[in-house]
mmCIF file of C-alpha atoms in Angstrom:
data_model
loop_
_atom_site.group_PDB
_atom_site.id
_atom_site.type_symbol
_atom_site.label_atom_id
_atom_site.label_comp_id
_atom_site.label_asym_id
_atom_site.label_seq_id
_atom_site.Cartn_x
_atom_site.Cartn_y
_atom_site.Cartn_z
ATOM 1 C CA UNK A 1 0.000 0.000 0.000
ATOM 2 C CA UNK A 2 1.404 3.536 -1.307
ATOM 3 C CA UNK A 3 2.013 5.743 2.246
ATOM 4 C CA UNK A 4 4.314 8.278 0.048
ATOM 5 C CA UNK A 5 3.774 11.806 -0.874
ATOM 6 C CA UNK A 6 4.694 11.274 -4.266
ATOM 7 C CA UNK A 7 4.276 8.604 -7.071
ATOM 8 C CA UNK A 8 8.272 7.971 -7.050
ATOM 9 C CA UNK A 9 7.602 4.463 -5.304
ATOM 10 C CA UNK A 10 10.218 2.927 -3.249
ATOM 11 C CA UNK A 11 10.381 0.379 -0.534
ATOM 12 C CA UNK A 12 10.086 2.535 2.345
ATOM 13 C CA UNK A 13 6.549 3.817 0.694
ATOM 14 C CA UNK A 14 5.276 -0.203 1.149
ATOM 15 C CA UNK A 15 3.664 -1.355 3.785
ATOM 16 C CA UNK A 16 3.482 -5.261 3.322
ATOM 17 C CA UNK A 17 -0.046 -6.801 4.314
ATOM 18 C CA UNK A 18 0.957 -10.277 4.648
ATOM 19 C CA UNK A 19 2.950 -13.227 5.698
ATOM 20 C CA UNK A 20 5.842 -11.761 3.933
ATOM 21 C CA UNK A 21 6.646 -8.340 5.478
ATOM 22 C CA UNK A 22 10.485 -8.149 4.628
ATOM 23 C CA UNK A 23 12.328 -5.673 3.457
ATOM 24 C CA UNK A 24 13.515 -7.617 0.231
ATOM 25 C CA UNK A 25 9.938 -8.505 -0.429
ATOM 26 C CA UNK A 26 9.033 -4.532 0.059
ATOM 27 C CA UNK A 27 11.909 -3.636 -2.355
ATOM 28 C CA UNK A 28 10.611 -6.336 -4.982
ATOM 29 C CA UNK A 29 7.418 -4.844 -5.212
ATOM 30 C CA UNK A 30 8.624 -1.223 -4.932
ATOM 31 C CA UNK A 31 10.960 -1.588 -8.196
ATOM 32 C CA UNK A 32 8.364 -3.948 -9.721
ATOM 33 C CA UNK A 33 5.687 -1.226 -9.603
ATOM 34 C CA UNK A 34 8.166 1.390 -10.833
ATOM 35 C CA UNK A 35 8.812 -0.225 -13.864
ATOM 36 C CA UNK A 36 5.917 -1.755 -14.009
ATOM 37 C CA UNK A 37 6.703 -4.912 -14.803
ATOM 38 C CA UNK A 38 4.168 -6.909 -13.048
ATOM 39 C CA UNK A 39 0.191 -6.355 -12.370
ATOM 40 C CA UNK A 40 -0.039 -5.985 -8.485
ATOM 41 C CA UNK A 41 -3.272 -8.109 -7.384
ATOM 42 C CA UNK A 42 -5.914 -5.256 -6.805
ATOM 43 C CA UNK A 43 -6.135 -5.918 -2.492
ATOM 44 C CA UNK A 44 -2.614 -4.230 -2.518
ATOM 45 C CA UNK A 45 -3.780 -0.700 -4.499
ATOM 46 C CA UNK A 46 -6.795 -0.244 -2.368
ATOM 47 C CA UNK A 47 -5.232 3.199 -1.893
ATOM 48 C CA UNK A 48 -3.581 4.285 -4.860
ATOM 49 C CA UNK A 49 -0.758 7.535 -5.772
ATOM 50 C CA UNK A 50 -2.493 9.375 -8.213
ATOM 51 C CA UNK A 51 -2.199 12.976 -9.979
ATOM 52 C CA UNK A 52 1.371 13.829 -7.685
ATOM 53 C CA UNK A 53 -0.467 12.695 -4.929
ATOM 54 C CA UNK A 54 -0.935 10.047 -2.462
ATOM 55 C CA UNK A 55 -4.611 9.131 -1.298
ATOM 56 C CA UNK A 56 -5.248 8.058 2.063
ATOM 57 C CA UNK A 57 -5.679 4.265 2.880
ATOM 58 C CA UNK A 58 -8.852 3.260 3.933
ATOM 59 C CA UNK A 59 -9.034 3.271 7.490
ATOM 60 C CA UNK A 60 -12.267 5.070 8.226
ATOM 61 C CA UNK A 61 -15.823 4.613 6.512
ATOM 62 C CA UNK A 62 -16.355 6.209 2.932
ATOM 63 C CA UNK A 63 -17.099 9.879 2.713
ATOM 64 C CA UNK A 64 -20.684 11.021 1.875
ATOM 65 C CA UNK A 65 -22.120 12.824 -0.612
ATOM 66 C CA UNK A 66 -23.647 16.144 -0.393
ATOM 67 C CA UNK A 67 -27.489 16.082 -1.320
ATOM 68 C CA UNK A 68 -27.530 19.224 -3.454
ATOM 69 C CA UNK A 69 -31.839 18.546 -3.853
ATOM 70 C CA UNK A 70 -32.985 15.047 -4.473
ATOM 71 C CA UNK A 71 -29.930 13.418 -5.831
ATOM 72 C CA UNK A 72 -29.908 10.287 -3.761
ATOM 73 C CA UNK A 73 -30.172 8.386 -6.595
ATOM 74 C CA UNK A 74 -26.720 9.203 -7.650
ATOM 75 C CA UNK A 75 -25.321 9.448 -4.053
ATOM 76 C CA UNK A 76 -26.239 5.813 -3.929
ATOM 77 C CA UNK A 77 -24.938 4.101 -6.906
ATOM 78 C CA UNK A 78 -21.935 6.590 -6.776
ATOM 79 C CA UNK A 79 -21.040 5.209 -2.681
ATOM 80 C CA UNK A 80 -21.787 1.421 -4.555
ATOM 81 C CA UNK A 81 -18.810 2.303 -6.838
ATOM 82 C CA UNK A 82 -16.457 3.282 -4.731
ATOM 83 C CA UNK A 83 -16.919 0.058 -2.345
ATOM 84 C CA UNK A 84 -16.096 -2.362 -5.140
ATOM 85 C CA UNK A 85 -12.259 -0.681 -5.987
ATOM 86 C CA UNK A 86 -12.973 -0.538 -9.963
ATOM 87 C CA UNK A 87 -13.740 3.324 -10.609
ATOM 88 C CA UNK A 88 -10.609 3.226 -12.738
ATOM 89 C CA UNK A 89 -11.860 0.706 -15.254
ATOM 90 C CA UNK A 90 -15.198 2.358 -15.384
ATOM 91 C CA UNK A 91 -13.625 5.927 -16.185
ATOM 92 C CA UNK A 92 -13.199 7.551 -19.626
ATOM 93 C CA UNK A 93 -11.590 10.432 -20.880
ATOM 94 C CA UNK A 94 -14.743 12.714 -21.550
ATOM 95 C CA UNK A 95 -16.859 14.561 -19.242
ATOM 96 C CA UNK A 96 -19.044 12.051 -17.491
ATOM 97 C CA UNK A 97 -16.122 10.185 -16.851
ATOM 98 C CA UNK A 98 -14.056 12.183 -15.946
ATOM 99 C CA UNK A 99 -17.141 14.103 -13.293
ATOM 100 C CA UNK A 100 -17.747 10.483 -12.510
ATOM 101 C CA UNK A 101 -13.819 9.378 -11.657
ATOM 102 C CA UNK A 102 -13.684 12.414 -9.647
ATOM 103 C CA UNK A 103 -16.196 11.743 -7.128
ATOM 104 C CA UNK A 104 -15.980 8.380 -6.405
ATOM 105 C CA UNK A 105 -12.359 8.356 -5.610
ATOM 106 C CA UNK A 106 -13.268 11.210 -3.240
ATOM 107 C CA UNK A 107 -15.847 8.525 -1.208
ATOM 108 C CA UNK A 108 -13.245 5.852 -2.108
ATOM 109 C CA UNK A 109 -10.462 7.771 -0.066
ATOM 110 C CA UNK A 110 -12.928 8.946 3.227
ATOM 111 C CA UNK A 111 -12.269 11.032 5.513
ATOM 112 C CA UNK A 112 -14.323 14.593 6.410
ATOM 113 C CA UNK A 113 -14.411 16.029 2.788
ATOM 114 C CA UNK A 114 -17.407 15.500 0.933
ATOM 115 C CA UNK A 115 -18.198 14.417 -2.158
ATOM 116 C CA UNK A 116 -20.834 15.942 -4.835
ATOM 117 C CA UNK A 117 -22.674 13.849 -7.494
ATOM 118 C CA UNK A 118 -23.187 17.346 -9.175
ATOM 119 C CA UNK A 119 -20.992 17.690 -11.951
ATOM 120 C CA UNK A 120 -21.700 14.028 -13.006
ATOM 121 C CA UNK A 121 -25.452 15.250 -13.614
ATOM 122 C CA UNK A 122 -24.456 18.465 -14.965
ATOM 123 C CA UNK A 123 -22.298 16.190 -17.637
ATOM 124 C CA UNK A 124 -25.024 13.458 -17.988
ATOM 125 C CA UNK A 125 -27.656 16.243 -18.558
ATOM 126 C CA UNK A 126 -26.584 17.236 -21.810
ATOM 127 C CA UNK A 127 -27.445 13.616 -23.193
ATOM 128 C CA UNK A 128 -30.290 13.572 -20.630
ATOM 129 C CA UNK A 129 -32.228 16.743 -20.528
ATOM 130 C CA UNK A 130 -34.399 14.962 -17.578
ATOM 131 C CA UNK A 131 -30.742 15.007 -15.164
ATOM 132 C CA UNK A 132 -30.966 18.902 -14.975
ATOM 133 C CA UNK A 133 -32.442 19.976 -12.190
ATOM 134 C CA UNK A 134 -33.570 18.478 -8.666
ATOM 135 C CA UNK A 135 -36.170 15.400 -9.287
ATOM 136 C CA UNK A 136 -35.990 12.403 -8.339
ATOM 137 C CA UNK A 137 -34.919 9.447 -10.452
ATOM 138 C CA UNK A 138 -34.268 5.904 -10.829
ATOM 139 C CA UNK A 139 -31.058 4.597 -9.712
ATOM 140 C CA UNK A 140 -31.070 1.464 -11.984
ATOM 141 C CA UNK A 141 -31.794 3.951 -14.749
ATOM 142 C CA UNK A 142 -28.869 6.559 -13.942
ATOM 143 C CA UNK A 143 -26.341 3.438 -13.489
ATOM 144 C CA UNK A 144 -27.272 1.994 -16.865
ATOM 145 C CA UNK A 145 -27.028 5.706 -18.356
ATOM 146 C CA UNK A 146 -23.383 6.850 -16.743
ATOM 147 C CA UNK A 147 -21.929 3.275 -17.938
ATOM 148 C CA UNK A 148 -23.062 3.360 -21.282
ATOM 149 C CA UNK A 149 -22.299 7.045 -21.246
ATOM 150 C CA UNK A 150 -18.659 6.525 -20.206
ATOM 151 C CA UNK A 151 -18.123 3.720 -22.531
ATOM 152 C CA UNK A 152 -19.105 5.898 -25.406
ATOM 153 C CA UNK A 153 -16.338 8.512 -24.373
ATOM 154 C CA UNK A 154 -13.915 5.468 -24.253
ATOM 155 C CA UNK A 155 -14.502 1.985 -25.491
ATOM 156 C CA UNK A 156 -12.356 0.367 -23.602
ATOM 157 C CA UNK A 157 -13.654 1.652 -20.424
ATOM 158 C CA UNK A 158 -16.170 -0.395 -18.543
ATOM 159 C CA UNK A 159 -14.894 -3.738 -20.018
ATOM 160 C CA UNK A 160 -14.328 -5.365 -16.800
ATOM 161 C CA UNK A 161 -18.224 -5.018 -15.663
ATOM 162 C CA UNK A 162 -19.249 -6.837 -18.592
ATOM 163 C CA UNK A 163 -21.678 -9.602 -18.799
ATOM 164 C CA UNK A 164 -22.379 -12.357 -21.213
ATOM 165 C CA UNK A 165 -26.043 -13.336 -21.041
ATOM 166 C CA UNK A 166 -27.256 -16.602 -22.727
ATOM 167 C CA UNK A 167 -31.356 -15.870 -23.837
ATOM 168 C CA UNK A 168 -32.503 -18.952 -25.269
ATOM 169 C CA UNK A 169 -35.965 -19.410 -26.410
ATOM 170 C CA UNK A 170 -38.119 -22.383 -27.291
ATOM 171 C CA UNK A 171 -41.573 -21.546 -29.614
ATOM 172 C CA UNK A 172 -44.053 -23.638 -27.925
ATOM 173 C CA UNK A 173 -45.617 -24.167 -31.246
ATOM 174 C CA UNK A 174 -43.216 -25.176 -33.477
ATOM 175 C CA UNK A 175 -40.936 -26.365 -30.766
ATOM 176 C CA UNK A 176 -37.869 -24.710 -32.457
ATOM 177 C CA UNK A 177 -35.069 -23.332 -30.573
ATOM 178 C CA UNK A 178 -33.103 -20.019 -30.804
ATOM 179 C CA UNK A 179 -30.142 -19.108 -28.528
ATOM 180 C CA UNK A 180 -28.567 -15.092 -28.303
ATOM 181 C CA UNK A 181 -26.207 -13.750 -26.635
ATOM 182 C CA UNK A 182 -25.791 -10.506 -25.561
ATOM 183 C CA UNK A 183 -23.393 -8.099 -23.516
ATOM 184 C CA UNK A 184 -24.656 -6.272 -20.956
ATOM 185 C CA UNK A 185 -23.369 -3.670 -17.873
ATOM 186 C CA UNK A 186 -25.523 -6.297 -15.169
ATOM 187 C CA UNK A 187 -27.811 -8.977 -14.449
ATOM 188 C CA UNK A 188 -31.478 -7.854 -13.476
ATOM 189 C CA UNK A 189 -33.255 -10.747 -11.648
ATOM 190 C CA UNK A 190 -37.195 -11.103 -10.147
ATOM 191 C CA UNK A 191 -37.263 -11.777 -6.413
ATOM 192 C CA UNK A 192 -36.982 -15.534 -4.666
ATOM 193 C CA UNK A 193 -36.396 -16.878 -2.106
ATOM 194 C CA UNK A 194 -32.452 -16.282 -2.408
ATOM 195 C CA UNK A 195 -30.509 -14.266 -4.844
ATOM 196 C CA UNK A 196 -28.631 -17.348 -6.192
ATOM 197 C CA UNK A 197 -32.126 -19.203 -6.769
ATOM 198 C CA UNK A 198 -33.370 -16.142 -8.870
ATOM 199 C CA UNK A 199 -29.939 -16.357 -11.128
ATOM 200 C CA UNK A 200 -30.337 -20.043 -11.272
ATOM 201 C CA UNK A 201 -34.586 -19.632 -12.148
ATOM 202 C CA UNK A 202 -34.769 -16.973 -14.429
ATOM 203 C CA UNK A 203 -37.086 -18.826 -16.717
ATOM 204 C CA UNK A 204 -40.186 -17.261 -18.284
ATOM 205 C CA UNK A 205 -43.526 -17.428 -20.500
ATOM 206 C CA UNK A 206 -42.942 -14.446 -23.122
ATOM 207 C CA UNK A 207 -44.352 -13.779 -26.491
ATOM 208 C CA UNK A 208 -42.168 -14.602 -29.289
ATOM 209 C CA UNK A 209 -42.043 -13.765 -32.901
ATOM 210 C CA UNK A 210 -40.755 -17.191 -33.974
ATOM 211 C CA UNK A 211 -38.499 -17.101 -37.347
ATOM 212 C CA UNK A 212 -39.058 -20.562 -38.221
ATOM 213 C CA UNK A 213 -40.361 -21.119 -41.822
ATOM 214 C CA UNK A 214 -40.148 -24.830 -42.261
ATOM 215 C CA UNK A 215 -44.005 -24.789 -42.404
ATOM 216 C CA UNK A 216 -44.896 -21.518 -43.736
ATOM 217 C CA UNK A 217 -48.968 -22.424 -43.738
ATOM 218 C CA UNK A 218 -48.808 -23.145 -40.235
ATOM 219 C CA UNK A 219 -47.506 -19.252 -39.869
ATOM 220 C CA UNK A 220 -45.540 -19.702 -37.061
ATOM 221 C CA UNK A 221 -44.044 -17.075 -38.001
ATOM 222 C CA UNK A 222 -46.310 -14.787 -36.501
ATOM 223 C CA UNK A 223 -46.124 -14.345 -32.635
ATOM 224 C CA UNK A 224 -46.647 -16.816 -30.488
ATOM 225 C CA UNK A 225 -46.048 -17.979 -26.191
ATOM 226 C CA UNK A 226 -42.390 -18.917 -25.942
ATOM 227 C CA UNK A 227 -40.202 -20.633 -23.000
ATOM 228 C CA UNK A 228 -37.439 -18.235 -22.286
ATOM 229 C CA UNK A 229 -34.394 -18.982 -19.679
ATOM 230 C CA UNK A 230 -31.605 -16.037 -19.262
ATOM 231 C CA UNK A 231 -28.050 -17.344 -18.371
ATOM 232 C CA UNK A 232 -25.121 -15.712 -17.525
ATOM 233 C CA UNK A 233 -22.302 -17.798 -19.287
ATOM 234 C CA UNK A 234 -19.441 -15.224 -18.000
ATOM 235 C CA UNK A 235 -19.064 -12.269 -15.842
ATOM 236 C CA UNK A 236 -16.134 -9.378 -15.010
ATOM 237 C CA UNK A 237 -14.589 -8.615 -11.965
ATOM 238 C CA UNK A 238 -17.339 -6.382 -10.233
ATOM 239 C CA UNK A 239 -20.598 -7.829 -11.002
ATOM 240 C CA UNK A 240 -23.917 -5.431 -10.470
ATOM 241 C CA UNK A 241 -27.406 -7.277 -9.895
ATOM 242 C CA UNK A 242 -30.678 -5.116 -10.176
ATOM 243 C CA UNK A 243 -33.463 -6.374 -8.183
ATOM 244 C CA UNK A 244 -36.731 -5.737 -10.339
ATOM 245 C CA UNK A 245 -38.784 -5.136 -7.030
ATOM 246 C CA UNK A 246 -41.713 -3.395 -9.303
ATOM 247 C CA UNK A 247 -44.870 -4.474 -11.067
ATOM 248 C CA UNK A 248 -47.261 -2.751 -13.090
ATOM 249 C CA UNK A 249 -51.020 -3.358 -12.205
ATOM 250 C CA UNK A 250 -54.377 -3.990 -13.782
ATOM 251 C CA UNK A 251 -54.857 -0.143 -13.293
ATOM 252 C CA UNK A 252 -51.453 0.707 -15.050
ATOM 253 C CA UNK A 253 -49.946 2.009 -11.600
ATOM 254 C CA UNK A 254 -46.595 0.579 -10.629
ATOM 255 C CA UNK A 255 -46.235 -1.181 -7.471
ATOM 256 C CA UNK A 256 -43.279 -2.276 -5.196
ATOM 257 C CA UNK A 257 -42.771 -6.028 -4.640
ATOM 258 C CA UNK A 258 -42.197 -6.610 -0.620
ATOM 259 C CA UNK A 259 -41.247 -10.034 -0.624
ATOM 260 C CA UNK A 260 -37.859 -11.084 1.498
ATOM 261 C CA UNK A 261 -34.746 -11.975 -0.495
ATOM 262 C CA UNK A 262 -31.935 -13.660 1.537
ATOM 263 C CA UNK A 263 -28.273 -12.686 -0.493
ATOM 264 C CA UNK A 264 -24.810 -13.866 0.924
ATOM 265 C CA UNK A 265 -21.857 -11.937 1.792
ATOM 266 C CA UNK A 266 -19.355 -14.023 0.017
ATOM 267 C CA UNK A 267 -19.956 -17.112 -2.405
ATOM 268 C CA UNK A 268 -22.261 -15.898 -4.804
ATOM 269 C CA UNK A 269 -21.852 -18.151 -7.915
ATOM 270 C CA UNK A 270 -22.187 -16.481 -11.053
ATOM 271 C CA UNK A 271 -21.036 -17.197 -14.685
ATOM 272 C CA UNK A 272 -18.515 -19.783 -13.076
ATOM 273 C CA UNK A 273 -17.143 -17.436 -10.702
ATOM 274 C CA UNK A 274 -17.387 -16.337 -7.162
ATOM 275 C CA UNK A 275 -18.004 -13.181 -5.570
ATOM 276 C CA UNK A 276 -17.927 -11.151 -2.442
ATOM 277 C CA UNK A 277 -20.672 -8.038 -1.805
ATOM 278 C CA UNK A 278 -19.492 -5.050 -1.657
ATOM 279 C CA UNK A 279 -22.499 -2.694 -1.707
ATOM 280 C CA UNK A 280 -26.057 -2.583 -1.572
ATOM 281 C CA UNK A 281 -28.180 0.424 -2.956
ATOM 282 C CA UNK A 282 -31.457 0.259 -0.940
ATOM 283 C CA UNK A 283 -35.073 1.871 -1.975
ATOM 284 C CA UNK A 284 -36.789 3.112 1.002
ATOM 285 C CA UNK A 285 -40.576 3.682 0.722
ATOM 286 C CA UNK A 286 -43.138 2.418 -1.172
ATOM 287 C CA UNK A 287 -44.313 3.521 -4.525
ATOM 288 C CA UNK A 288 -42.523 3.966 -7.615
ATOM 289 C CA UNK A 289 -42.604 7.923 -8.142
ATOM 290 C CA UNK A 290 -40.962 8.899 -4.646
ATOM 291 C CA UNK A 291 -39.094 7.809 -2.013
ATOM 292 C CA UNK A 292 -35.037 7.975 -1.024
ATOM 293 C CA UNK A 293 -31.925 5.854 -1.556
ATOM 294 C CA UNK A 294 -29.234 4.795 0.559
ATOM 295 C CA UNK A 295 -26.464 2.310 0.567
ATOM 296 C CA UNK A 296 -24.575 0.204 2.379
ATOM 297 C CA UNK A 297 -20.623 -0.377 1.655
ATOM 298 C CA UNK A 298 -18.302 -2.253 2.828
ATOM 299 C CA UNK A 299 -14.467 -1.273 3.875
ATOM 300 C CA UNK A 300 -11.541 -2.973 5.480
ATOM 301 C CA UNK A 301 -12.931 -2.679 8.757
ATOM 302 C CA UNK A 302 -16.579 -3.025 8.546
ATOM 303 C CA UNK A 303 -19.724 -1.947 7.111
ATOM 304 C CA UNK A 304 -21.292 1.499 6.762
ATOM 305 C CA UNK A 305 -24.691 2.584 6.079
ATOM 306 C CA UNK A 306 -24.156 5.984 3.271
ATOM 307 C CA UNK A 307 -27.167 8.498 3.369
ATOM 308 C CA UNK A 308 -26.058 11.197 1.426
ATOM 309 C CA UNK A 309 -23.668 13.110 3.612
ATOM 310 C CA UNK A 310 -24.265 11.254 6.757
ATOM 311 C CA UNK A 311 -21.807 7.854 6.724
ATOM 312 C CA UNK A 312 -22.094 5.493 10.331
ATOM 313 C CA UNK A 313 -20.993 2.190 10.732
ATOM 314 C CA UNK A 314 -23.437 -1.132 10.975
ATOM 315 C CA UNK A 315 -23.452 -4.339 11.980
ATOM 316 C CA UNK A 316 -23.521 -7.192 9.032
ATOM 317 C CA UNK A 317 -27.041 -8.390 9.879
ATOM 318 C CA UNK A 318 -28.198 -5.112 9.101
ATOM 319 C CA UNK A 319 -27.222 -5.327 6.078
ATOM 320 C CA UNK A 320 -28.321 -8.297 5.543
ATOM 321 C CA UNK A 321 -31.682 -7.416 6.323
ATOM 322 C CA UNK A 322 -31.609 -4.395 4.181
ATOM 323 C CA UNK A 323 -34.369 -4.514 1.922
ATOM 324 C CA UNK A 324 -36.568 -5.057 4.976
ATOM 325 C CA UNK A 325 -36.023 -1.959 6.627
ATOM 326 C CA UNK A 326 -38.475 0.917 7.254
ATOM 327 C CA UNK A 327 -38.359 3.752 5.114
ATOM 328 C CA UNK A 328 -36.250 6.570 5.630
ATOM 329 C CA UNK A 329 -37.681 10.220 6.795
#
């Protein structure tokens, strides 16, 4: 971990986290850096020298996010960022990234000062007209939006949050198969009883334009009820899952789902590998067109609950009781 005041690494700016805290192993990974011969595994460059100067290592919770009117939305997803150590392969060279790189590595380094999610909207309101201003918005939305946003400024960035998704679909007419597959920033899954069982389940009844023309005066190439299962067949380093925890009723008016999903803190299988959370962005309240965010992320020495500018620590089963919890005032 970099302690200097400068990006000139050497071994007395290393501060060895493991079984091997010698000074040859220091001065190893000192001149390997500075030449950069090697790729340091990321648990070392949790703090990071950057710009001629050194951030702070992460001792203390994240910082918060000033609230500058109804920007939870942003304050959330931006706190979820920061927790899961990849802002650097999510940032471009253009504005949004460049608003969005700013602000999370201000949360990502702690401490009193504050961050602000308001040059990000300023940036993502000139391909969003709906960003200027103080409403409220969907989180899932603004996430989608910044990503593909940032990607656009730089096509490499963003690369290692991608997700290959599997859609195969079986006409239940013709009984003829058709398999797609399709990149995506995330994975957005209907509640169960456990997150892994609604990866593992996502199967559904859809309608289908079916292509097959084997029969052509049976027409079933006209729409008909399909079997569809999603499957993620590979997944990047930081993985984001959207719960879809609304419905649209008879009436047209959208409606929050209630129902309890258990989700583990490490061993999450997905796409053949394992992960860890890092962050959950919480709705409080509920009905679709109000309400508040918040989020809980997780540092080196615990979990913190982020609400806006106002960071405290928590206890695990808090957040793993999160979507349970009352709304917020």
């Amino acid at each position: 971990i970099c302690k200097g005041r400068h990006c000139g690494i050497t071994a007395d700016d290393l501060e060895c986290v493991g079984p091997t805290a010698d000074a040859e192993m220091r001065a190893f990974v000192a001149n390997a850096l500075r030449i950069g011969r090697i790729r340091v595994p990321a648990q070392w460059l949790h703090a990071r020298c950057d710009e001629g100067r050194a951030a702070e290592t992460e001792m203390h919770g994240p910082a918060g996010v000033n609230n500058e009117g109804n920007r939870c939305f942003a304050n959330a997803i931006l706190q979820g960022w920061a927790a899961c150590h990849d802002y650097c392969n999510l940032t471009g060279d253009g504005a949004v990234g460049t608003a969005m790189r700013d602000a999370v590595r201000t949360i990502a380094t702690g401490g009193a000062q504050p961050a602000s999610s308001g040059a990000l909207l300023a940036a993502m309101a000139t391909m969003y007209p709906t960003y200027t201003g103080y409403s409220q918005h969907d989180a899932h939305a603004f996430s989608t939006r910044v990503q593909a946003a940032v990607k656009n400024e730089s096509r490499a960035a963003g690369q290692e949050r991608e997700v290959l998704i599997q859609t195969r679909t079986t006409c239940r007419y013709c009984h003829t198969t058709s398999i797609q597959h399709n990149v995506s920033d995330g994975i957005d899954v209907d509640i169960a009883g456990t997150l892994q069982e609604a990866l593992d389940g996502n199967e559904k009844v859809v309608t289908y334009t079916c292509m097959e023309r084997r029969n052509p005066t049976a027409g079933c190439f006209f729409q008909r009820e399909a079997d569809q299962t999603l499957k993620v067949t590979s997944a990047g380093n930081v993985l984001e899952i959207r719960v879809m925890r609304y419905t649209v009723g008879p009436d047209g008016a959208g409606r929050k789902k209630t129902d309890r999903m258990t989700y583990p803190l490490t061993g999450l299988t997905v796409g053949g590998r394992a992960y860890e959370l890092r962050a959950v962005a919480v709705h409080h309240g509920d009905c679709i067109s109000q309400g508040h965010y918040t989020t809980y992320a997780k540092r080196e020495n615990g979990w913190y609950h982020a609400n806006d500018r106002d960071v405290s620590p928590v206890e695990e089963a808090t957040v793993l009781g999160a979507p349970t919890i009352p709304p917020c005032s």
